[in-house]
Coordinates of C-alpha atoms in Angstrom, one line a residue:
X232 CA 0.0 0.0 0.0
X233 CA 1.4 3.4 -1.0
X234 CA 1.2 6.3 1.4
X235 CA -1.7 8.7 0.7
X236 CA -3.1 6.3 -1.9
X237 CA -6.6 4.9 -2.3
X238 CA -7.8 2.8 0.5
X239 CA -8.6 -0.9 -0.3
X240 CA -12.4 -1.2 -0.6
X241 CA -12.7 2.5 0.2
X242 CA -15.8 2.7 -2.0
X243 CA -17.7 0.3 0.2
X244 CA -18.3 2.9 2.9
X245 CA -20.0 5.2 0.4
X246 CA -22.9 2.8 0.0
X247 CA -23.5 2.6 3.8
X248 CA -23.1 6.4 4.2
X249 CA -25.7 6.9 1.4
X250 CA -28.2 4.6 3.1
X251 CA -27.6 6.2 6.6
X252 CA -27.8 9.7 5.3
X253 CA -30.8 9.1 3.2
X254 CA -32.6 7.6 6.2
X255 CA -31.5 10.5 8.5
X256 CA -32.7 13.2 6.1
X257 CA -35.9 11.4 5.4
X258 CA -36.6 11.3 9.2
X259 CA -35.6 14.9 9.7
X260 CA -37.1 16.6 6.7
X261 CA -40.3 18.2 5.5
X262 CA -42.5 17.9 2.4
X263 CA -44.3 20.8 0.7
X264 CA -47.6 20.1 2.4
X265 CA -45.9 20.4 5.8
X266 CA -44.9 24.0 5.1
X267 CA -47.1 25.2 2.2
X268 CA -48.4 28.2 4.1
X269 CA -44.9 29.5 4.9
X270 CA -42.8 31.7 2.7
X271 CA -39.9 29.7 1.4
X272 CA -36.6 30.1 -0.4
X273 CA -35.3 27.1 -2.2
X274 CA -31.6 26.2 -2.2
X275 CA -30.4 23.0 -3.9
X276 CA -27.2 21.5 -2.7
X277 CA -24.3 20.8 -5.0
X278 CA -21.6 18.2 -5.0
X279 CA -18.3 19.5 -3.8
X280 CA -16.1 19.4 -5.7
X281 CA -18.1 19.3 -8.9
X282 CA -17.3 20.3 -12.4
X283 CA -20.1 22.9 -12.6
X284 CA -18.8 24.5 -9.4
X285 CA -15.3 24.6 -10.6
X286 CA -16.2 25.9 -14.0
X287 CA -18.9 28.4 -13.3
X288 CA -18.0 29.4 -9.7
X289 CA -14.3 29.0 -9.1
X290 CA -14.3 32.1 -6.9
X291 CA -17.2 30.9 -4.7
X292 CA -17.7 27.2 -4.2
X293 CA -18.6 27.0 -0.5
X294 CA -22.3 25.9 -0.4
X295 CA -22.4 26.1 3.4
X296 CA -21.2 29.8 3.4
X297 CA -23.9 30.7 0.9
X298 CA -26.6 28.9 3.0
X299 CA -25.5 30.8 6.1
X300 CA -25.5 34.1 4.3
X301 CA -29.0 33.6 2.9
X302 CA -30.3 32.2 6.2
X303 CA -29.0 35.2 8.2
X304 CA -30.5 37.7 5.7
X305 CA -34.0 36.3 5.5
X306 CA -36.8 37.9 7.5
X307 CA -38.2 35.9 10.4
X308 CA -41.3 34.6 8.5
X309 CA -39.2 32.9 5.8
X310 CA -37.8 29.3 5.7
X311 CA -34.8 28.3 3.7
X312 CA -35.5 24.8 2.2
X313 CA -32.3 22.8 1.4
X314 CA -32.6 19.8 -1.0
X315 CA -29.9 17.3 -1.5
X316 CA -29.3 15.6 -4.8
X317 CA -29.4 11.9 -4.8
X318 CA -25.7 11.3 -5.2
X319 CA -24.8 13.7 -2.4
X320 CA -25.9 11.3 0.3
X321 CA -22.9 9.1 -0.3
X322 CA -20.4 11.9 -0.1
X323 CA -21.4 14.1 2.9
X324 CA -21.3 13.2 6.6
X325 CA -24.4 12.9 8.8
X326 CA -22.9 15.8 10.8
X327 CA -23.2 18.0 7.8
X328 CA -27.0 17.5 7.7
X329 CA -27.2 17.9 11.5
X330 CA -25.4 21.3 11.2
X331 CA -27.8 22.5 8.5
X332 CA -30.8 21.3 10.6
X333 CA -29.5 23.3 13.6
X334 CA -29.8 26.6 11.8
X335 CA -33.2 27.9 13.1
X336 CA -34.8 28.9 9.7
X337 CA -33.3 26.1 7.7
X338 CA -35.3 22.9 6.9
X339 CA -34.3 19.9 4.8
X340 CA -36.5 18.8 1.9
X341 CA -37.6 15.2 1.9
X342 CA -35.4 13.1 -0.4
X343 CA -38.5 11.9 -2.4
X344 CA -39.7 15.5 -3.1
X345 CA -39.4 17.0 -6.5
X346 CA -37.2 20.0 -7.1
X347 CA -39.7 21.6 -9.4
X348 CA -42.4 21.6 -6.8
X349 CA -40.0 23.5 -4.5
X350 CA -39.2 25.9 -7.2
X351 CA -42.9 26.6 -7.9
X352 CA -43.7 27.1 -4.2
X353 CA -40.6 29.3 -3.4
X354 CA -40.7 33.1 -3.4
X355 CA -37.3 33.0 -5.0
X356 CA -34.4 30.6 -5.5
X357 CA -30.8 30.7 -4.3
X358 CA -28.1 28.6 -6.0
X359 CA -24.4 28.5 -6.6
X360 CA -24.6 27.1 -10.1
X361 CA -26.5 24.5 -12.0
X362 CA -29.8 24.1 -13.9
X363 CA -32.0 25.0 -11.0
X364 CA -31.3 28.7 -11.7
X365 CA -32.4 28.3 -15.3
X366 CA -35.4 26.3 -14.2
X367 CA -36.3 29.1 -11.7
X368 CA -36.2 31.6 -14.5
X369 CA -38.5 29.4 -16.6
X370 CA -41.0 29.2 -13.7
X371 CA -40.9 33.1 -13.3
X372 CA -38.9 33.1 -10.1
X373 CA -36.1 35.5 -9.2
X374 CA -32.7 34.0 -8.4
X375 CA -29.8 34.8 -6.1
X376 CA -26.7 33.4 -8.0
X377 CA -23.4 32.8 -6.4
X378 CA -21.7 31.6 -9.5
X379 CA -20.0 34.5 -11.4
X380 CA -19.8 32.8 -14.8
X381 CA -23.4 31.7 -15.2
X382 CA -25.2 33.1 -18.3
X383 CA -28.4 33.7 -16.3
X384 CA -26.6 36.5 -14.4
X385 CA -27.2 38.8 -17.3
X386 CA -31.0 38.6 -16.7
X387 CA -32.8 41.4 -14.8
X388 CA -34.3 39.0 -12.2
X389 CA -31.0 37.2 -11.3
X390 CA -29.0 38.8 -8.5
X391 CA -25.3 37.8 -8.5
X392 CA -23.9 37.7 -5.0
X393 CA -20.2 37.8 -4.1
X394 CA -20.5 39.0 -0.6
X395 CA -22.8 39.2 2.4
X396 CA -23.8 42.7 1.4
X397 CA -24.8 41.5 -2.1
X398 CA -27.0 38.8 -0.5
X399 CA -28.6 41.4 1.9
X400 CA -29.4 43.8 -0.9
X401 CA -30.9 41.0 -3.1
X402 CA -33.0 39.6 -0.2
X403 CA -34.2 43.1 0.7
X404 CA -35.5 43.5 -2.9
X405 CA -36.9 40.0 -3.2
X406 CA -38.7 39.9 0.1
X407 CA -40.4 43.2 -0.5
X408 CA -41.6 41.8 -3.9
X409 CA -40.0 44.6 -5.9
X410 CA -39.5 42.3 -8.9
X411 CA -42.4 42.9 -11.4
X412 CA -44.1 40.2 -13.4
X413 CA -43.0 42.1 -16.5
X414 CA -39.3 41.6 -15.5
X415 CA -39.9 38.0 -14.7
X416 CA -41.6 37.4 -18.1
X417 CA -38.7 39.2 -19.9
X418 CA -36.1 37.1 -18.1
X419 CA -38.0 33.9 -19.1
X420 CA -38.2 35.0 -22.8
X421 CA -34.5 35.8 -22.8

């Protein structure tokens, strides 16, 4: 065995981790009917490291920092819904999900729930990179984008954030519903 090399049968623990994490999140998560009367912001998790993060957000690829910034800036009557992608359960630790769950206005989305239903129900979306930002624009939702090199950043209803101040400004606009339906429609057409 070479030093700092692959561990023999190292892949085996990923399967168990996935099973344990999926079960933990399923037991500690909510579905849309559980919180449908609440104002929500949807935030999908990304794999770290991931090609999309490295390509479109090399300057900002810390999902946890983005979640904390958004969580702190949200008004008290909002919930931040975090949804893991299926492959993420085998990579992250259970402690990661416990930490997210410990943030007062953060809830985990049930693993079986559909991303589009969260997008439709959300007041706006927050994402580092990925297709969820494009899907949000399609569903006439505003987006806080942490990825500098995303094409959607050129749209009038997408707020690129590089700092806590950027997040605070975007959330102030978005929670006061200062984005018009005309702008949302124009972003969708673009």
